[in-house]
Amino acid sequence: MVSLSELWAPILLASVLVFLASALMWMVLPFHRQDYRKLPDEPALADALRRQGALPGEYVFPCASDPGERKDPAFLKRMQEGPVGFLTLAKPGDVGMGKKLVTWFLHVVVVSIFVAYLAAHTLPPGTEYLQVFRVVGTAAILAYSGAVIPAGIWYSRPWGNVFRSALDGVVYGLLTAGTFGWLWPR
């Protein structure tokens, strides 16, 4: 069995590679530029939300206060007429990327640690590159891509956006797999 401490190099290198790949995919390549659209009258919506006193958090509209209200004709009419949506509001002034980038990197490290844990308990030292690649790649792709699918199912995230995010996860998983395969203890 391989100990987790023997995998610190692939954990860290895979984390750095995934972090850099995500920066490239989101900031340089045009891949995600159409994921978000501008509202027709953004200032009017922002004013309306301020007047409502909407706090940071997640909202759904129309929103039923209990399951029984979902059968109410007035609620059903609002659902039919629309708009129907999900809204996430961030804290005002929350424009800095530093905290988000650090948190994303920590997430990537945690994924790499869990993938390393799985690999360490399923693959012996000296396992061939391709077998390490298969096991680590499967786990990493599931970790990075599997979590984005429910956003399309439950929160009406456009399927194109879901597909692009899942494809990101495949790239991240393959980078992780290649790194672990290359640096697997002999």
C-alpha atoms as a PDB file:
ATOM      1  CA  MET A   1       0.000   0.000   0.000  1.00  0.00           C
ATOM      2  CA  VAL A   2       1.138   3.551  -0.719  1.00  0.00           C
ATOM      3  CA  SER A   3       1.005   6.027   2.152  1.00  0.00           C
ATOM      4  CA  LEU A   4      -0.631   9.390   1.646  1.00  0.00           C
ATOM      5  CA  SER A   5       2.600  11.097   2.698  1.00  0.00           C
ATOM      6  CA  GLU A   6       4.314   9.537  -0.348  1.00  0.00           C
ATOM      7  CA  LEU A   7       1.848  11.376  -2.592  1.00  0.00           C
ATOM      8  CA  TRP A   8       2.485  14.955  -1.476  1.00  0.00           C
ATOM      9  CA  ALA A   9       4.285  15.808  -4.750  1.00  0.00           C
ATOM     10  CA  PRO A  10       1.482  14.663  -7.093  1.00  0.00           C
ATOM     11  CA  ILE A  11      -1.135  16.228  -4.793  1.00  0.00           C
ATOM     12  CA  LEU A  12       0.558  19.628  -4.924  1.00  0.00           C
ATOM     13  CA  LEU A  13       1.609  19.504  -8.575  1.00  0.00           C
ATOM     14  CA  ALA A  14      -1.836  18.331  -9.730  1.00  0.00           C
ATOM     15  CA  SER A  15      -3.418  21.111  -7.668  1.00  0.00           C
ATOM     16  CA  VAL A  16      -1.184  23.753  -9.248  1.00  0.00           C
ATOM     17  CA  LEU A  17      -1.790  22.396 -12.758  1.00  0.00           C
ATOM     18  CA  VAL A  18      -5.573  22.322 -12.277  1.00  0.00           C
ATOM     19  CA  PHE A  19      -5.512  25.841 -10.818  1.00  0.00           C
ATOM     20  CA  LEU A  20      -3.497  27.142 -13.787  1.00  0.00           C
ATOM     21  CA  ALA A  21      -5.685  25.280 -16.300  1.00  0.00           C
ATOM     22  CA  SER A  22      -8.825  26.762 -14.752  1.00  0.00           C
ATOM     23  CA  ALA A  23      -7.317  30.258 -14.939  1.00  0.00           C
ATOM     24  CA  LEU A  24      -6.472  29.699 -18.578  1.00  0.00           C
ATOM     25  CA  MET A  25      -9.899  28.286 -19.424  1.00  0.00           C
ATOM     26  CA  TRP A  26     -11.816  31.061 -17.648  1.00  0.00           C
ATOM     27  CA  MET A  27      -9.644  34.121 -18.276  1.00  0.00           C
ATOM     28  CA  VAL A  28      -7.817  33.563 -21.573  1.00  0.00           C
ATOM     29  CA  LEU A  29      -9.790  31.170 -23.751  1.00  0.00           C
ATOM     30  CA  PRO A  30     -13.202  32.289 -25.072  1.00  0.00           C
ATOM     31  CA  PHE A  31     -14.757  29.045 -23.825  1.00  0.00           C
ATOM     32  CA  HIS A  32     -16.857  30.532 -20.966  1.00  0.00           C
ATOM     33  CA  ARG A  33     -17.464  34.071 -22.255  1.00  0.00           C
ATOM     34  CA  GLN A  34     -21.097  33.369 -23.100  1.00  0.00           C
ATOM     35  CA  ASP A  35     -22.002  31.590 -19.858  1.00  0.00           C
ATOM     36  CA  TYR A  36     -23.620  34.697 -18.368  1.00  0.00           C
ATOM     37  CA  ARG A  37     -25.877  37.191 -20.106  1.00  0.00           C
ATOM     38  CA  LYS A  38     -26.654  40.783 -19.241  1.00  0.00           C
ATOM     39  CA  LEU A  39     -30.200  41.658 -18.179  1.00  0.00           C
ATOM     40  CA  PRO A  40     -32.120  44.067 -20.439  1.00  0.00           C
ATOM     41  CA  ASP A  41     -32.484  46.657 -17.634  1.00  0.00           C
ATOM     42  CA  GLU A  42     -29.976  45.711 -14.958  1.00  0.00           C
ATOM     43  CA  PRO A  43     -30.170  49.036 -13.043  1.00  0.00           C
ATOM     44  CA  ALA A  44     -33.963  48.701 -12.665  1.00  0.00           C
ATOM     45  CA  LEU A  45     -33.643  45.176 -11.293  1.00  0.00           C
ATOM     46  CA  ALA A  46     -30.882  46.224  -8.880  1.00  0.00           C
ATOM     47  CA  ASP A  47     -33.051  49.125  -7.665  1.00  0.00           C
ATOM     48  CA  ALA A  48     -36.024  46.791  -7.184  1.00  0.00           C
ATOM     49  CA  LEU A  49     -33.910  44.327  -5.179  1.00  0.00           C
ATOM     50  CA  ARG A  50     -32.553  47.146  -2.990  1.00  0.00           C
ATOM     51  CA  ARG A  51     -36.113  48.404  -2.349  1.00  0.00           C
ATOM     52  CA  GLN A  52     -37.107  44.850  -1.376  1.00  0.00           C
ATOM     53  CA  GLY A  53     -34.234  44.754   1.118  1.00  0.00           C
ATOM     54  CA  ALA A  54     -32.946  41.521  -0.437  1.00  0.00           C
ATOM     55  CA  LEU A  55     -29.992  40.222   1.553  1.00  0.00           C
ATOM     56  CA  PRO A  56     -27.151  38.048   0.269  1.00  0.00           C
ATOM     57  CA  GLY A  57     -28.382  34.498  -0.223  1.00  0.00           C
ATOM     58  CA  GLU A  58     -30.227  32.254  -2.629  1.00  0.00           C
ATOM     59  CA  TYR A  59     -33.761  32.916  -3.788  1.00  0.00           C
ATOM     60  CA  VAL A  60     -36.301  31.158  -5.978  1.00  0.00           C
ATOM     61  CA  PHE A  61     -39.267  32.841  -7.629  1.00  0.00           C
ATOM     62  CA  PRO A  62     -42.103  32.357  -7.509  1.00  0.00           C
ATOM     63  CA  CYS A  63     -41.584  30.813  -4.098  1.00  0.00           C
ATOM     64  CA  ALA A  64     -44.199  28.747  -2.254  1.00  0.00           C
ATOM     65  CA  SER A  65     -44.048  29.194   1.506  1.00  0.00           C
ATOM     66  CA  ASP A  66     -45.273  25.612   2.005  1.00  0.00           C
ATOM     67  CA  PRO A  67     -46.093  22.579  -0.179  1.00  0.00           C
ATOM     68  CA  GLY A  68     -49.809  23.360  -0.073  1.00  0.00           C
ATOM     69  CA  GLU A  69     -49.263  26.745  -1.722  1.00  0.00           C
ATOM     70  CA  ARG A  70     -47.864  24.972  -4.795  1.00  0.00           C
ATOM     71  CA  LYS A  71     -51.454  23.915  -5.578  1.00  0.00           C
ATOM     72  CA  ASP A  72     -52.905  27.414  -5.126  1.00  0.00           C
ATOM     73  CA  PRO A  73     -54.269  28.782  -8.443  1.00  0.00           C
ATOM     74  CA  ALA A  74     -52.578  32.160  -7.841  1.00  0.00           C
ATOM     75  CA  PHE A  75     -49.192  30.459  -7.393  1.00  0.00           C
ATOM     76  CA  LEU A  76     -49.744  28.266 -10.447  1.00  0.00           C
ATOM     77  CA  LYS A  77     -50.617  31.371 -12.479  1.00  0.00           C
ATOM     78  CA  ARG A  78     -47.375  33.071 -11.401  1.00  0.00           C
ATOM     79  CA  MET A  79     -45.470  29.935 -12.424  1.00  0.00           C
ATOM     80  CA  GLN A  80     -47.169  29.913 -15.832  1.00  0.00           C
ATOM     81  CA  GLU A  81     -46.701  33.629 -16.498  1.00  0.00           C
ATOM     82  CA  GLY A  82     -43.102  33.771 -15.289  1.00  0.00           C
ATOM     83  CA  PRO A  83     -40.486  34.752 -14.875  1.00  0.00           C
ATOM     84  CA  VAL A  84     -39.416  31.650 -13.005  1.00  0.00           C
ATOM     85  CA  GLY A  85     -35.908  31.616 -11.693  1.00  0.00           C
ATOM     86  CA  PHE A  86     -33.189  31.222  -9.154  1.00  0.00           C
ATOM     87  CA  LEU A  87     -31.206  34.168  -7.899  1.00  0.00           C
ATOM     88  CA  THR A  88     -27.976  34.279  -5.935  1.00  0.00           C
ATOM     89  CA  LEU A  89     -27.084  37.591  -4.316  1.00  0.00           C
ATOM     90  CA  ALA A  90     -23.564  38.249  -3.075  1.00  0.00           C
ATOM     91  CA  LYS A  91     -22.489  40.704  -0.416  1.00  0.00           C
ATOM     92  CA  PRO A  92     -22.288  44.246  -1.885  1.00  0.00           C
ATOM     93  CA  GLY A  93     -18.764  45.298  -2.759  1.00  0.00           C
ATOM     94  CA  ASP A  94     -17.662  41.660  -2.994  1.00  0.00           C
ATOM     95  CA  VAL A  95     -15.641  42.177  -6.182  1.00  0.00           C
ATOM     96  CA  GLY A  96     -12.203  40.961  -5.133  1.00  0.00           C
ATOM     97  CA  MET A  97     -10.977  37.753  -6.690  1.00  0.00           C
ATOM     98  CA  GLY A  98      -8.221  37.051  -4.145  1.00  0.00           C
ATOM     99  CA  LYS A  99     -10.359  35.252  -1.569  1.00  0.00           C
ATOM    100  CA  LYS A 100     -12.218  33.319  -4.263  1.00  0.00           C
ATOM    101  CA  LEU A 101      -8.980  32.202  -5.941  1.00  0.00           C
ATOM    102  CA  VAL A 102      -7.496  31.058  -2.612  1.00  0.00           C
ATOM    103  CA  THR A 103     -10.706  29.174  -1.775  1.00  0.00           C
ATOM    104  CA  TRP A 104     -10.752  27.568  -5.241  1.00  0.00           C
ATOM    105  CA  PHE A 105      -7.125  26.462  -4.832  1.00  0.00           C
ATOM    106  CA  LEU A 106      -7.921  24.961  -1.418  1.00  0.00           C
ATOM    107  CA  HIS A 107     -10.846  23.094  -2.984  1.00  0.00           C
ATOM    108  CA  VAL A 108      -8.540  21.720  -5.690  1.00  0.00           C
ATOM    109  CA  VAL A 109      -6.037  20.588  -3.022  1.00  0.00           C
ATOM    110  CA  VAL A 110      -8.832  18.841  -1.089  1.00  0.00           C
ATOM    111  CA  VAL A 111      -9.994  17.045  -4.261  1.00  0.00           C
ATOM    112  CA  SER A 112      -6.396  15.969  -4.913  1.00  0.00           C
ATOM    113  CA  ILE A 113      -6.049  14.698  -1.338  1.00  0.00           C
ATOM    114  CA  PHE A 114      -9.222  12.602  -1.583  1.00  0.00           C
ATOM    115  CA  VAL A 115      -8.186  11.244  -4.979  1.00  0.00           C
ATOM    116  CA  ALA A 116      -4.752  10.420  -3.518  1.00  0.00           C
ATOM    117  CA  TYR A 117      -6.416   8.677  -0.573  1.00  0.00           C
ATOM    118  CA  LEU A 118      -8.467   6.498  -2.915  1.00  0.00           C
ATOM    119  CA  ALA A 119      -5.489   5.717  -5.135  1.00  0.00           C
ATOM    120  CA  ALA A 120      -3.223   4.977  -2.169  1.00  0.00           C
ATOM    121  CA  HIS A 121      -5.694   2.381  -0.909  1.00  0.00           C
ATOM    122  CA  THR A 122      -6.344   0.726  -4.273  1.00  0.00           C
ATOM    123  CA  LEU A 123      -2.995   0.815  -6.098  1.00  0.00           C
ATOM    124  CA  PRO A 124       0.299  -0.641  -4.876  1.00  0.00           C
ATOM    125  CA  PRO A 125       3.701   0.963  -5.406  1.00  0.00           C
ATOM    126  CA  GLY A 126       5.033   0.330  -8.881  1.00  0.00           C
ATOM    127  CA  THR A 127       1.595   0.301 -10.532  1.00  0.00           C
ATOM    128  CA  GLU A 128       1.911   1.105 -14.225  1.00  0.00           C
ATOM    129  CA  TYR A 129       1.186   4.626 -15.429  1.00  0.00           C
ATOM    130  CA  LEU A 130      -1.975   3.737 -17.339  1.00  0.00           C
ATOM    131  CA  GLN A 131      -3.612   1.955 -14.392  1.00  0.00           C
ATOM    132  CA  VAL A 132      -2.852   4.901 -12.068  1.00  0.00           C
ATOM    133  CA  PHE A 133      -4.188   7.216 -14.787  1.00  0.00           C
ATOM    134  CA  ARG A 134      -7.447   5.222 -15.011  1.00  0.00           C
ATOM    135  CA  VAL A 135      -8.182   5.107 -11.294  1.00  0.00           C
ATOM    136  CA  VAL A 136      -7.108   8.658 -10.496  1.00  0.00           C
ATOM    137  CA  GLY A 137      -8.700  10.060 -13.657  1.00  0.00           C
ATOM    138  CA  THR A 138     -12.044   8.415 -12.950  1.00  0.00           C
ATOM    139  CA  ALA A 139     -12.147   9.727  -9.393  1.00  0.00           C
ATOM    140  CA  ALA A 140     -10.970  13.231 -10.312  1.00  0.00           C
ATOM    141  CA  ILE A 141     -13.374  13.566 -13.254  1.00  0.00           C
ATOM    142  CA  LEU A 142     -16.238  12.480 -11.006  1.00  0.00           C
ATOM    143  CA  ALA A 143     -15.171  15.023  -8.389  1.00  0.00           C
ATOM    144  CA  TYR A 144     -14.811  17.936 -10.807  1.00  0.00           C
ATOM    145  CA  SER A 145     -17.564  17.149 -13.329  1.00  0.00           C
ATOM    146  CA  GLY A 146     -20.171  15.190 -11.403  1.00  0.00           C
ATOM    147  CA  ALA A 147     -21.073  18.065  -9.130  1.00  0.00           C
ATOM    148  CA  VAL A 148     -22.095  20.424 -11.951  1.00  0.00           C
ATOM    149  CA  ILE A 149     -24.812  18.212 -13.483  1.00  0.00           C
ATOM    150  CA  PRO A 150     -27.435  18.784 -10.730  1.00  0.00           C
ATOM    151  CA  ALA A 151     -27.287  22.546 -11.410  1.00  0.00           C
ATOM    152  CA  GLY A 152     -28.793  21.854 -14.832  1.00  0.00           C
ATOM    153  CA  ILE A 153     -31.339  19.404 -13.458  1.00  0.00           C
ATOM    154  CA  TRP A 154     -32.591  21.285 -10.396  1.00  0.00           C
ATOM    155  CA  TYR A 155     -31.668  24.931 -10.938  1.00  0.00           C
ATOM    156  CA  SER A 156     -32.308  25.340 -14.673  1.00  0.00           C
ATOM    157  CA  ARG A 157     -28.705  26.268 -15.387  1.00  0.00           C
ATOM    158  CA  PRO A 158     -28.407  26.302 -19.177  1.00  0.00           C
ATOM    159  CA  TRP A 159     -27.193  22.924 -20.433  1.00  0.00           C
ATOM    160  CA  GLY A 160     -24.495  24.571 -22.532  1.00  0.00           C
ATOM    161  CA  ASN A 161     -23.022  26.072 -19.362  1.00  0.00           C
ATOM    162  CA  VAL A 162     -23.299  22.724 -17.573  1.00  0.00           C
ATOM    163  CA  PHE A 163     -21.577  20.973 -20.485  1.00  0.00           C
ATOM    164  CA  ARG A 164     -18.712  23.500 -20.563  1.00  0.00           C
ATOM    165  CA  SER A 165     -18.216  23.209 -16.790  1.00  0.00           C
ATOM    166  CA  ALA A 166     -18.283  19.408 -17.012  1.00  0.00           C
ATOM    167  CA  LEU A 167     -15.734  19.580 -19.826  1.00  0.00           C
ATOM    168  CA  ASP A 168     -13.557  21.741 -17.556  1.00  0.00           C
ATOM    169  CA  GLY A 169     -13.814  18.941 -14.999  1.00  0.00           C
ATOM    170  CA  VAL A 170     -12.671  16.376 -17.548  1.00  0.00           C
ATOM    171  CA  VAL A 171      -9.590  18.499 -18.317  1.00  0.00           C
ATOM    172  CA  TYR A 172      -8.886  18.915 -14.586  1.00  0.00           C
ATOM    173  CA  GLY A 173      -9.341  15.177 -14.033  1.00  0.00           C
ATOM    174  CA  LEU A 174      -6.999  14.279 -16.890  1.00  0.00           C
ATOM    175  CA  LEU A 175      -4.339  16.674 -15.592  1.00  0.00           C
ATOM    176  CA  THR A 176      -4.669  15.112 -12.140  1.00  0.00           C
ATOM    177  CA  ALA A 177      -4.491  11.600 -13.610  1.00  0.00           C
ATOM    178  CA  GLY A 178      -1.414  12.381 -15.678  1.00  0.00           C
ATOM    179  CA  THR A 179       0.367  13.936 -12.725  1.00  0.00           C
ATOM    180  CA  PHE A 180      -0.333  10.995 -10.404  1.00  0.00           C
ATOM    181  CA  GLY A 181       0.575   8.474 -13.113  1.00  0.00           C
ATOM    182  CA  TRP A 182       3.874  10.246 -13.722  1.00  0.00           C
ATOM    183  CA  LEU A 183       4.804  10.656 -10.038  1.00  0.00           C
ATOM    184  CA  TRP A 184       3.376   7.372  -8.682  1.00  0.00           C
ATOM    185  CA  PRO A 185       5.799   5.721  -6.236  1.00  0.00           C
ATOM    186  CA  ARG A 186       7.882   2.980  -7.792  1.00  0.00           C
END
